[in-house]
Structures are given as C-alpha cells and as structure tokens.
XYZ file of C-alpha atoms in Angstrom:
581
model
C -30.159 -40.818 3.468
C -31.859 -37.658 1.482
C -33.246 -36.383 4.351
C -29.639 -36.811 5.943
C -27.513 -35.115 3.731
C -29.933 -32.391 3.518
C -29.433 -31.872 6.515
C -25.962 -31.877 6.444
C -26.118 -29.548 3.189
C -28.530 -26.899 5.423
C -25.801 -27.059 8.430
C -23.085 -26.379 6.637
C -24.957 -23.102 4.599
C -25.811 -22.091 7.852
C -22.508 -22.459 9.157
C -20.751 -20.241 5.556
C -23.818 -17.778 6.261
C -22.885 -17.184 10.072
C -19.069 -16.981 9.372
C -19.736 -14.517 6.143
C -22.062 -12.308 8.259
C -19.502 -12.070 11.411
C -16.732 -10.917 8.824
C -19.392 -8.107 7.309
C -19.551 -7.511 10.782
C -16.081 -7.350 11.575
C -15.429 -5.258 8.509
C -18.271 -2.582 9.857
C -16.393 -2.336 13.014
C -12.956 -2.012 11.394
C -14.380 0.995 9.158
C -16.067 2.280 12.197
C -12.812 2.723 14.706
C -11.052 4.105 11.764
C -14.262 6.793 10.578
C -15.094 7.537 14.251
C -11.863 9.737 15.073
C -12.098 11.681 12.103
C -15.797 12.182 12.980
C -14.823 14.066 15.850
C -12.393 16.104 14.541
C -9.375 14.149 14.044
C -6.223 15.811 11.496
C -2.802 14.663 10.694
C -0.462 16.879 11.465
C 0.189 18.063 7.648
C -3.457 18.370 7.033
C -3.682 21.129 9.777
C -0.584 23.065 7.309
C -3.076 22.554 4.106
C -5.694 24.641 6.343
C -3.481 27.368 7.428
C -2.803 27.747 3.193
C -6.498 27.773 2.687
C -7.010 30.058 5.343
C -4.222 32.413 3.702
C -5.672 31.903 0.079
C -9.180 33.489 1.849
C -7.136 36.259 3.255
C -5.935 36.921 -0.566
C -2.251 35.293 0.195
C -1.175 33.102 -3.083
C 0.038 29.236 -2.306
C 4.197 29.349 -3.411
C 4.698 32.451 -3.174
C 2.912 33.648 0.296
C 2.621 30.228 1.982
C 4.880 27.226 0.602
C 3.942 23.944 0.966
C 4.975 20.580 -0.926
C 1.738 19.690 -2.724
C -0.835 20.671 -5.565
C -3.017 23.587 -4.922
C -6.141 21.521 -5.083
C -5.732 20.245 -1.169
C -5.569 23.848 -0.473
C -8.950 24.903 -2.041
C -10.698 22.267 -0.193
C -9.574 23.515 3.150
C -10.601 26.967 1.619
C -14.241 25.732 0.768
C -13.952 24.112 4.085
C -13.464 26.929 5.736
C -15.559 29.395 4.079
C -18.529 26.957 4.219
C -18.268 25.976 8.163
C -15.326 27.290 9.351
C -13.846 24.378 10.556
C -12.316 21.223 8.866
C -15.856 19.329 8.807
C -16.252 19.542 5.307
C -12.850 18.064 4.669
C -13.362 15.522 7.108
C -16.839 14.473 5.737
C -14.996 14.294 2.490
C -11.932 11.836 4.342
C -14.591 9.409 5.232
C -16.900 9.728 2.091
C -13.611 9.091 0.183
C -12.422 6.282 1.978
C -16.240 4.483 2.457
C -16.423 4.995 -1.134
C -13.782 2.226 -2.114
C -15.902 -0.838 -0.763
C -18.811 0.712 -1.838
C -17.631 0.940 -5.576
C -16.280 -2.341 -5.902
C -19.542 -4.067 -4.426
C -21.331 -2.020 -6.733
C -19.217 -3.184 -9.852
C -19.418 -6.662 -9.198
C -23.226 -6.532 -9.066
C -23.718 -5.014 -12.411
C -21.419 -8.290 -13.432
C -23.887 -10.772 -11.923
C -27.089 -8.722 -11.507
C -29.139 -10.104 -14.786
C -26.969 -13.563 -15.084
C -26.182 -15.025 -11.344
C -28.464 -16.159 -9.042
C -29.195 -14.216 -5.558
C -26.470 -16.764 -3.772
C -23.866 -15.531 -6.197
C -25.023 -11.924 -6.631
C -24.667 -11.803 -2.816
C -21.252 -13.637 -2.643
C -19.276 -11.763 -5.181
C -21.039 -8.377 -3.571
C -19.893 -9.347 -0.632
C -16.468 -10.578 -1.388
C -15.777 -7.491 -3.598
C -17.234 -5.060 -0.675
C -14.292 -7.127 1.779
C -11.570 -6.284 -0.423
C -12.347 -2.698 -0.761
C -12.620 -3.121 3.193
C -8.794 -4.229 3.388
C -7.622 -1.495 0.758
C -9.510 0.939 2.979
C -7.765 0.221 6.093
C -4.439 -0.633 4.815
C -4.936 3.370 2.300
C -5.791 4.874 5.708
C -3.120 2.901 8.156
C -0.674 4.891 5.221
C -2.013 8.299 5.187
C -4.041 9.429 8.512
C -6.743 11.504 8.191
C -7.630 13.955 5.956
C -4.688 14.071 4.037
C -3.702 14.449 -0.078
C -3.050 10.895 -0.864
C -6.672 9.769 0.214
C -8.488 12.108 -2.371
C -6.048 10.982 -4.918
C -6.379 7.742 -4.573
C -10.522 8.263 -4.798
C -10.649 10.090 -8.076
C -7.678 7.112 -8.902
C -10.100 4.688 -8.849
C -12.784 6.548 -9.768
C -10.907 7.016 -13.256
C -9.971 3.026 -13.209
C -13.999 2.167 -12.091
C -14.768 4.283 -15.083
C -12.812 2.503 -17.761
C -13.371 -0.768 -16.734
C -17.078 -0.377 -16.349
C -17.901 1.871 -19.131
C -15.381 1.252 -22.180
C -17.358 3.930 -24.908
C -14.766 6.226 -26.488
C -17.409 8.886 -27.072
C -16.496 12.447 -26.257
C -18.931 12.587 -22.882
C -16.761 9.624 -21.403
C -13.351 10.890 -22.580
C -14.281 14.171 -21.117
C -15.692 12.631 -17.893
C -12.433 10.751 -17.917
C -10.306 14.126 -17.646
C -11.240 15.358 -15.335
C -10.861 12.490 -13.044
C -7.095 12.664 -13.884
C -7.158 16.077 -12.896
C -8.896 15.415 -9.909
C -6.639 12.564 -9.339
C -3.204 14.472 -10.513
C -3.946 17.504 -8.517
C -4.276 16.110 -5.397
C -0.280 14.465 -6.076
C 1.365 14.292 -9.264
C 2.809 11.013 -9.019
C -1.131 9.663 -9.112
C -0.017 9.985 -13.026
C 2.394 7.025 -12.727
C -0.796 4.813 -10.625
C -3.415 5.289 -13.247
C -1.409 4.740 -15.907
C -0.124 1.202 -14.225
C -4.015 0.407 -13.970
C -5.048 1.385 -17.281
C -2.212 -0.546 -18.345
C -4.222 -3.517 -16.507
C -7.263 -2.892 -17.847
C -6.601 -2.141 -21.516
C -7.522 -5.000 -23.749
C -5.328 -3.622 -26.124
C -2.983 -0.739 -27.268
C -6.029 0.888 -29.597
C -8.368 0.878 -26.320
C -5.204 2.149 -23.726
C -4.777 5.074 -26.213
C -8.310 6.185 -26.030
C -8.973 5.384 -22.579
C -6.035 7.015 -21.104
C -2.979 8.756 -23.065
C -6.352 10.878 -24.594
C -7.835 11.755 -21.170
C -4.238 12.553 -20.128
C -3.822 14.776 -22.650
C -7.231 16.344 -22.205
C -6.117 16.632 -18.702
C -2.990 18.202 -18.786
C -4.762 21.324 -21.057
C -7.741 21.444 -18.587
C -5.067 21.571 -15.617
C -2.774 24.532 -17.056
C -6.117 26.483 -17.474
C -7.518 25.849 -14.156
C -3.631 27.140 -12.862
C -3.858 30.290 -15.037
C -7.669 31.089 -14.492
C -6.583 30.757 -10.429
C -3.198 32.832 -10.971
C -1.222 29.843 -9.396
C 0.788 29.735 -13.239
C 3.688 31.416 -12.437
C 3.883 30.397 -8.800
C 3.531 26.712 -9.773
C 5.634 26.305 -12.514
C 8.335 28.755 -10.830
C 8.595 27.948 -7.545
C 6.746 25.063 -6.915
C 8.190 22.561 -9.707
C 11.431 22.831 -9.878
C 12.001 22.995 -5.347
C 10.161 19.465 -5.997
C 12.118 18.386 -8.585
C 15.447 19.662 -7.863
C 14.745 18.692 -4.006
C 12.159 17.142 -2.914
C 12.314 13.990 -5.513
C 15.004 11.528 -3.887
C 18.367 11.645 -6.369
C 20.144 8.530 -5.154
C 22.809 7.998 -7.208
C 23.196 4.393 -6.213
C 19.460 4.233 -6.597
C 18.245 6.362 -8.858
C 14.567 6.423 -10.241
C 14.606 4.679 -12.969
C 16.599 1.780 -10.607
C 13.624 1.735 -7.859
C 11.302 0.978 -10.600
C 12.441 -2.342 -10.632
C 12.512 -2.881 -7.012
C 8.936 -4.386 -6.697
C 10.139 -6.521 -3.577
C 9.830 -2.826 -1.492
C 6.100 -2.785 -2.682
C 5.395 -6.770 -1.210
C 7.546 -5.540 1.396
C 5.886 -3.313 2.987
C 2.203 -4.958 2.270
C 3.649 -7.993 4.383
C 6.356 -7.378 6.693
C 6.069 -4.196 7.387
C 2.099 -3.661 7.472
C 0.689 -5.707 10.441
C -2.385 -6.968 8.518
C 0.050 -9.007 6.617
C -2.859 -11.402 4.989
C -3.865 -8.290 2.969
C -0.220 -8.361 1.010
C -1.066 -12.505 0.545
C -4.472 -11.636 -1.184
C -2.663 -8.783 -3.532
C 0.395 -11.039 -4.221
C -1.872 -13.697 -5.349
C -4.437 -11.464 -7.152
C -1.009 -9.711 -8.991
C 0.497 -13.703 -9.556
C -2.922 -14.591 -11.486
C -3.858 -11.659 -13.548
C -3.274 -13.478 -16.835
C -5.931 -15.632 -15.463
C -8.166 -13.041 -14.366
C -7.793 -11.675 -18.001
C -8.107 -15.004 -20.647
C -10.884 -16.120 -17.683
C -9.495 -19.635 -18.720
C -7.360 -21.591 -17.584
C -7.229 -25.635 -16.957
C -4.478 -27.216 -14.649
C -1.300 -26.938 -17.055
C -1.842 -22.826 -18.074
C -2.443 -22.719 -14.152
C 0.617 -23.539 -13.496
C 2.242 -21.886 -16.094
C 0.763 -18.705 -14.576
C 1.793 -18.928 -11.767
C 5.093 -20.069 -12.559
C 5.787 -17.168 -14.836
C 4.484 -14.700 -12.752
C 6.498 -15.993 -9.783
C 9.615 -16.145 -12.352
C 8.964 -12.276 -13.726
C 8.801 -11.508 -9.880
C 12.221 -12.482 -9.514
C 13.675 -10.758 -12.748
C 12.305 -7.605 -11.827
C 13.701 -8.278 -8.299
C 17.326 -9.381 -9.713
C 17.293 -6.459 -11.899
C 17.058 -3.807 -9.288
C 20.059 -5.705 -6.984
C 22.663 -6.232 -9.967
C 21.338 -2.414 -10.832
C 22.237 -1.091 -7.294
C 25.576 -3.238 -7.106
C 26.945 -2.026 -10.200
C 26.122 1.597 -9.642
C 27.702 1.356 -6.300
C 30.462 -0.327 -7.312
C 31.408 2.047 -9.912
C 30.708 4.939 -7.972
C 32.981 3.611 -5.572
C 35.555 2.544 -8.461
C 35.427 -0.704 -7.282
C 36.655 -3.825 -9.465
C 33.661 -5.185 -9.578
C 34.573 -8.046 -12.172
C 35.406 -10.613 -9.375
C 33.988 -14.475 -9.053
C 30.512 -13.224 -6.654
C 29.939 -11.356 -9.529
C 30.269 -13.640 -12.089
C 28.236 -16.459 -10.162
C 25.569 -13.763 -10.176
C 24.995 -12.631 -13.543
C 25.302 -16.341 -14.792
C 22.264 -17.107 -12.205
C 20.381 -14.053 -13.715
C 21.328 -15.482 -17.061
C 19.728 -18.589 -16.175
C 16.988 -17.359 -14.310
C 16.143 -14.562 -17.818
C 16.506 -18.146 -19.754
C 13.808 -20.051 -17.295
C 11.288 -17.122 -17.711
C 11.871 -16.679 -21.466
C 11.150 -20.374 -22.110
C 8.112 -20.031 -19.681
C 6.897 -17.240 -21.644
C 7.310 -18.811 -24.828
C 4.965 -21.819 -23.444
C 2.603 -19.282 -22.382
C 2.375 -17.539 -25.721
C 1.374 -20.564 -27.275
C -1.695 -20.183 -24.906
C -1.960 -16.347 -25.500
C -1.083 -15.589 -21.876
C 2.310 -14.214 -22.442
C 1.021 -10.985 -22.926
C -0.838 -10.854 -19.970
C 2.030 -11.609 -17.907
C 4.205 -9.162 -19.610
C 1.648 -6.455 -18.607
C 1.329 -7.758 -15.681
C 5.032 -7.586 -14.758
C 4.925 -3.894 -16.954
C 2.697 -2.516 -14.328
C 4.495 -2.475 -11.231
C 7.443 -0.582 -12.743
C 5.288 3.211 -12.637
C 4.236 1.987 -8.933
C 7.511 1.001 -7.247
C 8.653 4.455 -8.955
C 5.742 6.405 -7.756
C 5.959 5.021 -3.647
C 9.538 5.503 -4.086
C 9.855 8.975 -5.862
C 10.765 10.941 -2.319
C 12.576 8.121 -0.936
C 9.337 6.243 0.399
C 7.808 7.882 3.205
C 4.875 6.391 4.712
C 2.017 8.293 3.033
C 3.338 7.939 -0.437
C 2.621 4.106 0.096
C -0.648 5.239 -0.880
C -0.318 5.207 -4.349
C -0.193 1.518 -5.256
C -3.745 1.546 -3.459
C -5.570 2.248 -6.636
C -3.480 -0.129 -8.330
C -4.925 -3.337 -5.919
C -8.131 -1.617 -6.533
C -8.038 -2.727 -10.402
C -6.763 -5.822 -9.575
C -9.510 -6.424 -7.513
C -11.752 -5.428 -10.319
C -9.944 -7.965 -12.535
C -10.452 -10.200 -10.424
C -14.139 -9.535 -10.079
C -14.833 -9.876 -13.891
C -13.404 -13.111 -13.569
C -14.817 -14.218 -10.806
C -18.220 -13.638 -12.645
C -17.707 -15.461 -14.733
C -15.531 -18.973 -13.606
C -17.929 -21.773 -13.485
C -17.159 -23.808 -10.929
C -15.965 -21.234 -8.359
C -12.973 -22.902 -7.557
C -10.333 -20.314 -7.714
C -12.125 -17.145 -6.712
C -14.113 -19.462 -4.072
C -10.493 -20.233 -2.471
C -9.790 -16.010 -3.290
C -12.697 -15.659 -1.421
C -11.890 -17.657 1.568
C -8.179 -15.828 1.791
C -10.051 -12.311 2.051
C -12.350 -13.482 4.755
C -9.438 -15.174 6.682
C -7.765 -11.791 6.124
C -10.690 -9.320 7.207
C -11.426 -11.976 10.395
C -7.920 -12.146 11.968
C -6.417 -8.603 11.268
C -7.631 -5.099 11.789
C -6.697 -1.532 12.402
C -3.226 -1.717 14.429
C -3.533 -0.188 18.020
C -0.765 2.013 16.942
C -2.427 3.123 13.805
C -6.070 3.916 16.136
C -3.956 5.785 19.021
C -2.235 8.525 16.959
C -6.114 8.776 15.099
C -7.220 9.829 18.327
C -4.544 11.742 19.567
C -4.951 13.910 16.467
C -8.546 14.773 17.819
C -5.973 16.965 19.632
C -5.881 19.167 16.321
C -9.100 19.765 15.433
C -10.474 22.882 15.104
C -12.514 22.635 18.560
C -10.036 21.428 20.576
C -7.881 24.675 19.444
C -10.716 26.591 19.030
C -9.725 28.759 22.540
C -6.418 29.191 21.715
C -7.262 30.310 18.082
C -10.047 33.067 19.458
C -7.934 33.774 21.949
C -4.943 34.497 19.399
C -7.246 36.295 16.937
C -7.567 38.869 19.196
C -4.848 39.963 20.365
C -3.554 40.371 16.969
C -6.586 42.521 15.934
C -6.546 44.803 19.045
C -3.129 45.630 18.185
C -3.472 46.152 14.916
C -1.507 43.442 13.784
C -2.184 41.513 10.536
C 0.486 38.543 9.997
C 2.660 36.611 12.213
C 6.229 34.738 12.456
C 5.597 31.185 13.962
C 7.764 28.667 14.727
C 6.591 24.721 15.562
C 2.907 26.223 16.807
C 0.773 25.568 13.388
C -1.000 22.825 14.925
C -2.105 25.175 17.491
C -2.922 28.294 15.099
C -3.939 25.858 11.940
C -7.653 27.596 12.675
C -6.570 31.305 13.170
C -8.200 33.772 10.965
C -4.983 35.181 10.617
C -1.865 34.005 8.675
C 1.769 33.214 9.159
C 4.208 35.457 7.278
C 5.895 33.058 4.623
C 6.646 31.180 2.650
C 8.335 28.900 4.512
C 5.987 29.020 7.804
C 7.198 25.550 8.966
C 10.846 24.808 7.987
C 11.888 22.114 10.010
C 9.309 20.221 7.489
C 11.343 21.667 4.284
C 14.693 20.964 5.523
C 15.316 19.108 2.151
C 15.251 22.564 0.844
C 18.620 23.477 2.611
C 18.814 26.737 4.894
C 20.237 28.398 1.702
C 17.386 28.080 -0.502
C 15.902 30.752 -1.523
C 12.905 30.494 0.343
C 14.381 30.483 2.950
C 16.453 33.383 2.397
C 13.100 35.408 1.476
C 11.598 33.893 4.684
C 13.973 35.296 6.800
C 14.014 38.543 5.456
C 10.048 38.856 5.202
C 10.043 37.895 8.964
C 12.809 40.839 9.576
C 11.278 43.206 7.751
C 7.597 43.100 8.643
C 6.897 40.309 11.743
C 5.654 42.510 14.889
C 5.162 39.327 16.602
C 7.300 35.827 16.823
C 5.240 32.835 18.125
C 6.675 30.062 19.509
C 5.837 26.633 21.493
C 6.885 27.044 25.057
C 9.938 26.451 25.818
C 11.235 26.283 22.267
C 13.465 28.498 20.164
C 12.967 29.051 16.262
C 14.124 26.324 13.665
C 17.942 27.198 12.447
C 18.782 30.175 10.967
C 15.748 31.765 12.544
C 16.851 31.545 15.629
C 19.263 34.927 15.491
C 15.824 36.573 15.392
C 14.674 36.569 18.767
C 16.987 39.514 20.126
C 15.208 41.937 18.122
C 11.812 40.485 20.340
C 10.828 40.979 23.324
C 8.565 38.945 26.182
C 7.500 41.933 27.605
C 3.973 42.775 25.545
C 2.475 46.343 25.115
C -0.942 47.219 26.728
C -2.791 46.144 23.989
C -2.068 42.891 24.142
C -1.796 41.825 27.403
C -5.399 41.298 28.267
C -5.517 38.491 25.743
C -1.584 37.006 27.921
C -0.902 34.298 28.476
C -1.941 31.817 25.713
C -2.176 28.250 27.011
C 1.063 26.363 25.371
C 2.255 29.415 23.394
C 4.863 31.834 23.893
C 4.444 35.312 22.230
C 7.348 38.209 21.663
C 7.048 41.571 20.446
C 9.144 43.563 18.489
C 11.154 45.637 20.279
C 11.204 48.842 17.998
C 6.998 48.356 17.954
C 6.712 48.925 21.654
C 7.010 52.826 20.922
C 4.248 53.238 18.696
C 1.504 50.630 20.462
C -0.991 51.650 22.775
C-alpha cells in the first residue's frame, strides 16, 4: 500500500507539473502574438498623431499651441526621443513591449521576495508562477484596451510601478518619498486621470490613514510641484494650463446631466461589465471579481468558515449598494430633468428595497466589525468609486478601460501577501486553479490580433516611401508646413509638419467647429498653407472644405517630379503658381 499511494502521489505531481507548464506555455504564446506585431512596426492609429507632435516639437513647433492633441506632453517627448534617437518609432515600440512584459515580470518578482527565505522551492515556484499568470491576464486584457504604443500603457506601468513600490518598500524616508514622485509624475503625465487609479490602490494598500498620508497624498504633493516645473522649464506652462486644460475640461470630460461624474462613480457594474461581458476572456473578470469580493481576507490573512462568509456576503451586499445607488441616482436626475412626478408606487417599491438592502449590509457590517473586517470592506467598496470615475470620465471609450488595470494589479499583490502566507493553501490554491483555467481556455481575441497587424500598415517602414517621397517635394519647392486632411497615418514619419493646431479635426469634433481652434486653424491654413493634402478621393473635414477653390491639382515644375504620391492627393495654391519655378 506505501509503495501504491506513492505512486499515486508521484502521478498526480506529474500530472499538476505538466498542466502548470502547458499554461506557462500558453501564457508565452499569448504574450508572443500580442509583442510580435509591435515588433515589426505595429501603431494605433493615435500613436502615429503623438509622432507627428514629436516630430513638430523637433522642428521647434510647441504642443497646444502649434499642434493640438488631447493628452499630456510626456507621450509627445517620447516620440521626440524616438525620433531623434532612430528615427523611427522603435524606441517607443521597445518601450510598448518592455512596459507591458514588465507587469508579469513584477508581480512574479514580488511574490518571491514573500516566500524566498520562508517557503520551500514547491511554493516559491507556485506562487511565482501563479503571480507571473495574473500579470499575464492583466497584460492581455491592458493591451486588448489600448493597442500598441499608446498613452494608457505607459501610465498604467509607472501606475504600478508606484503601487509595487509602496507595497514592497513601506520606509517613509525622503529617498522613497522622492522615488515615489516621480512615479506619479511619470504615471500622471502620461493621462491625468492615472491620479484617480493610484489613489484607489494606495487606498488598498494603506494599513492605515498615518501610512496613506505618507505614502501617497505626500508623493502627490511632491508631484504636482515637480510637474509644474518640468511644464515651465519645457515652456508648455502657458500652453497647458491655457489651452490644453480647460478644451479638456470644458469638452472633452463627458457632462451628462443625467449622469454626471460624481453619478458614474457609483456605477461599478460598468467596470464588471466590461471585464465579463464585454471582454471575450471573460474568466479574467471572474478572477478580479473574486480577488475584489475577498480583499478583507487578503488583508486580516484570517479568516475561518463564519468571517468567510461574512466576507463574502458583505462584499457581494456593498456590490449591490454601490450598484443601487448609481440607478436610483440616474432615475431621479432624469426624472427631474424631465419634470416628471416621480413619486409614484415603482418608486416607492424601490427605495423601500434599497432601504432594506442599506439595512442587510449595515447589519452585515456591524458583524464584521466585531471581527475587525468592516474596515476592510469599507475600503474595499471605497476604492472602486475613483475607478468607475476615471474609465468613465470621457464617456468610456475603449482605451480609457485601461485605468482600472493598475488597480487589479494591487489586488493581485494583496492577494499575493496573503497567499504567502495561508497555511493550508486552500483558498489561494482554488485562486490558483481559476487563473490557470483562465490563462488555458482564453487568449488574445482574433479581432484584437487582426487590427495589431493591420497597424503594421503604419509603421514607419511601411510609409517610409511615401514619407521620402513627400519630404521632397516640399523641400524642392521651398515649402516648409502643410494643410492635411485624414492622411496623418500616411505622413506620421515626415520630417515636415502639418500647419495646426487642429491637424486632424474629425478626431476633435467634441470641440465644435466654432471653437477656437478651430477658428485659428482655419485661418492659419488660409493664410500660410501652399499645399492641401488629402486621401484620394476625399475632401477636407467640415468647415475646411470651402478651402479647396483657392487650390489647385495642377502642380508647378518643381514639384512634379516627386507626382504622383501613392494614396495621396496634393493641391497647390493657386496664387503660388506665379512665383514657383
């Protein structure tokens, strides 16, 4: 019989070790079909606009106020230092996949410095593993939201490199506060709303109010200083502040009145949403649900059968406030808007269930507290306010999806902490088993891998003829700036810039033709464009359009060695015929 269930105890370790190396293996793959397009060359469509505003900050044009475009200038000086360094978007790229590989990578590296002098090599290998898996599904499901190469991605790196930083290093000394600044303006300057993200996670991973003050509202403060200095030692002050701000603001930030801001907060259900229903890898929005339903676990790293399910009925309960909250919001803001009588029996049957359901949760937390886990699910529930506001501050478009990533990434590293510690490994075994079932049955969707290599399509080699071919024309006529219309995909890598600054307007129509960008726009391109580009067979966006009769197709000698461009059609100025070559 010993030698029997030995046996039987070797087979099955065999069997765990087989099916725990063909998910590593799957996971490789997965990272691999995603990495590989950007490898060769592969940009979202916006990232190719960020490179056309670092190309114009080389040529000495200032972001705002030459060249508009709806993000921090920090995106812009990494295309710059691309392009000054290589010419091309490798550096940016290598950065993309650095950024993105770096998530796993962290995360495995944290959870060994939890088990490295204390676990054995089984558990120093399964909570590496299992931590490297999870950064694996953030990956995927971070770069399913954003594409390549765009804002969100760096943000959410130096996120979680702020988060990694507090939760595995919590000194208060000067070196660490500093180091902790300038992640957030790292972080904050790739997209502002990063701001609402870390503070959710160092809401998370505060133990109390003494260590959140010193681990992040100092920083933040430390932050914001070193941030106006960098504007005002770049000359972006005015531009930022003036132009910048308040077009985002005013504009670009969705003003519902049904649904204001302060309204999505509460609307949490969006977040699971879109993790489940809406994301094809669906098991990843199981494995945060669950690791977001037992964080007061994860945090007292105690728990027997009756706190259990206290936790997870109060978590599961605070769900369902925060979702009631935001429908009775939106229903009474509607209905008032509308000056609707509201005060009918649906309504009343309503608020006495929310009522009942605030009375439920209260008397669960009060059972809790008398196990000190109340708190934890208070914080818990606290959290997700800053990240449904922060996805849904512009009305949720797909990239801004992005910034709950760092948030899973601290509940992973919650998790983690606890997971180093449980003895048995019941609960983080079965967590375990969930993230391998997850990483083994989904993957990239085809969708998701088809427009990554379509965007090959606007790399810098693939337009590299069309750019050189561009180039000079423009410099044998003497011609420094252009007007373009829907080609900046084709002209993202031309050494010369787009007169602005609004160069692509059908992607600031939330601006209105009558903002005054637009207004300058039109009367920069007037005044001083000597050549309109457009995509063959198109016409200029809106207002624009009236500007073509003062063009021509007919091009003067100098240019018309360098006619026609492949996919591009080119006009002259009419009164600049005269006095070209």
């Amino acid at each position: 019989m010993p030698t029997l269930n030995w046996n039987r105890h070797r087979i099955l370790t065999v069997i765990v070790a087989l099916i725990c190396f063909a998910t590593f293996f799957k996971a490789i793959v997965d990272l691999w079909r995603i990495f590989s397009p950007v490898a060769n060359g592969a940009l979202d469509m916006d990232a190719t606009i960020y490179f056309i505003i670092g190309r114009g900050i080389l040529n000495g044009l200032r972001p705002y106020v030459d060249l508009f475009e709806s993000k921090p200038p920090e995106m812009f000086l990494l295309t710059a230092l691309s392009l000054i360094t290589t010419g091309t978007q490798w550096i940016a790229s290598a950065a993309d996949i650095l950024a993105k590989l770096s998530l796993p990578i962290l995360l495995a590296a944290y959870a060994a410095s939890k088990v490295w002098r204390s676990g054995s090599h089984k558990t120093i290998l399964w909570l590496c593993s299992t931590a490297f898996l999870i950064g694996v599904l953030i990956t995927l499901y971070l770069d399913e939201r954003v594409g390549a190469v765009q804002t969100e991605t760096f943000g959410t790196f130096f996120a979680c490199l702020y988060l990694l930083h507090i939760a595995w290093n919590d000194s208060t000394r000067w070196p660490s506060t500093l180091a902790r600044s300038l992640l957030l303006v790292c972080a904050i300057g790739m997209k502002e709303p990063f701001v609402l993200t870390v503070f959710a996670g160092a809401l998370l991973l505060a133990r109390d109010i003494k260590q959140f003050w010193r681990s992040f509202v100092i920083p933040l403060m430390i932050a914001v200083v070193l941030g106006l200095i960098g504007l005002w030692v770049l000359g972006y002050w005015h531009s930022y502040f003036g132009i910048y701000l308040p077009a985002m603001l005013g504009e670009r930030v969705t003003n519902s009145p049904v649904e204001p801001l302060f309204v999505r907060s509460f609307s949490i259900e969006k977040v699971l949403y879109n993790l489940t229903i809406v994301y094809s890898a669906w098991g990843f929005g199981i494995v945060v649900a669950c690791l977001w339903v037992l964080f007061p676990l994860w945090k007292a790293c105690r728990a027997n059968l009756f706190e259990l399910l206290l936790i997870i009925t109060g978590s599961v309960l605070g769900f369902f406030v925060l979702r009631f909250t935001w429908v009775l919001a939106v229903f009474f803001r509607a209905a008032y808007l509308a000056h609707a009588d509201v005060w009918v029996d649906f309504v009343y049957i309503k608020f006495a269930e929310y009522l009942i359901l605030l009375l439920g949760f209260f008397l669960v937390l009060y059972l809790q507290s008398r196990q000190k886990l109340a708190q934890h699910t208070l914080v818990a529930m606290a959290a997700t306010l800053p990240i449904s506001a922060a996805v849904g501050v512009a009305g949720y478009p797909l990239q801004h999806w992005a910034f709950a990533c760092p948030f899973y990434f601290v509940l992973a590293l919650v998790f983690i902490s606890y997971a180093a510690t449980e003895k048995p490994k019941v609960i983080s075994g079965i967590m375990s088993g969930m993230i391998i079932f997850t990483v083994i049955l989904f993957g990239p969707s085809k969708e998701h891998l088809y427009k990554l290599n379509l965007d090959i399509q606007n790399s810098a080699k693939a337009n590299a003829d069309i750019a050189h071919q561009f180039d000079g024309l423009l410099d044998a006529c003497g011609i420094g700036q252009y007007a373009g219309f829907g080609v900046f995909k084709e002209l993202a890598f031309s050494k010369h810039s787009p007169i602005g600054p609004i160069f692509v307007p059908e992607f600031h129509k939330y601006l209105g033709e009558d903002h005054p960008l637009f207004t300058i726009t039109y009367q920069n391109i007037e005044k001083n464009a000597e050549v309109l580009v457009l995509k063959k067979g198109s016409t200029p966006f809106g207002v624009f359009s009236t500007l073509v009769s003062q063009f021509t197709d007919k091009p003067p000698a100098c240019a018309q060695k360098y006619l026609p461009i492949d996919d591009l059609n080119i006009l002259f100025r009419i009164s600049a015929h005269a006095n070209r070559p």
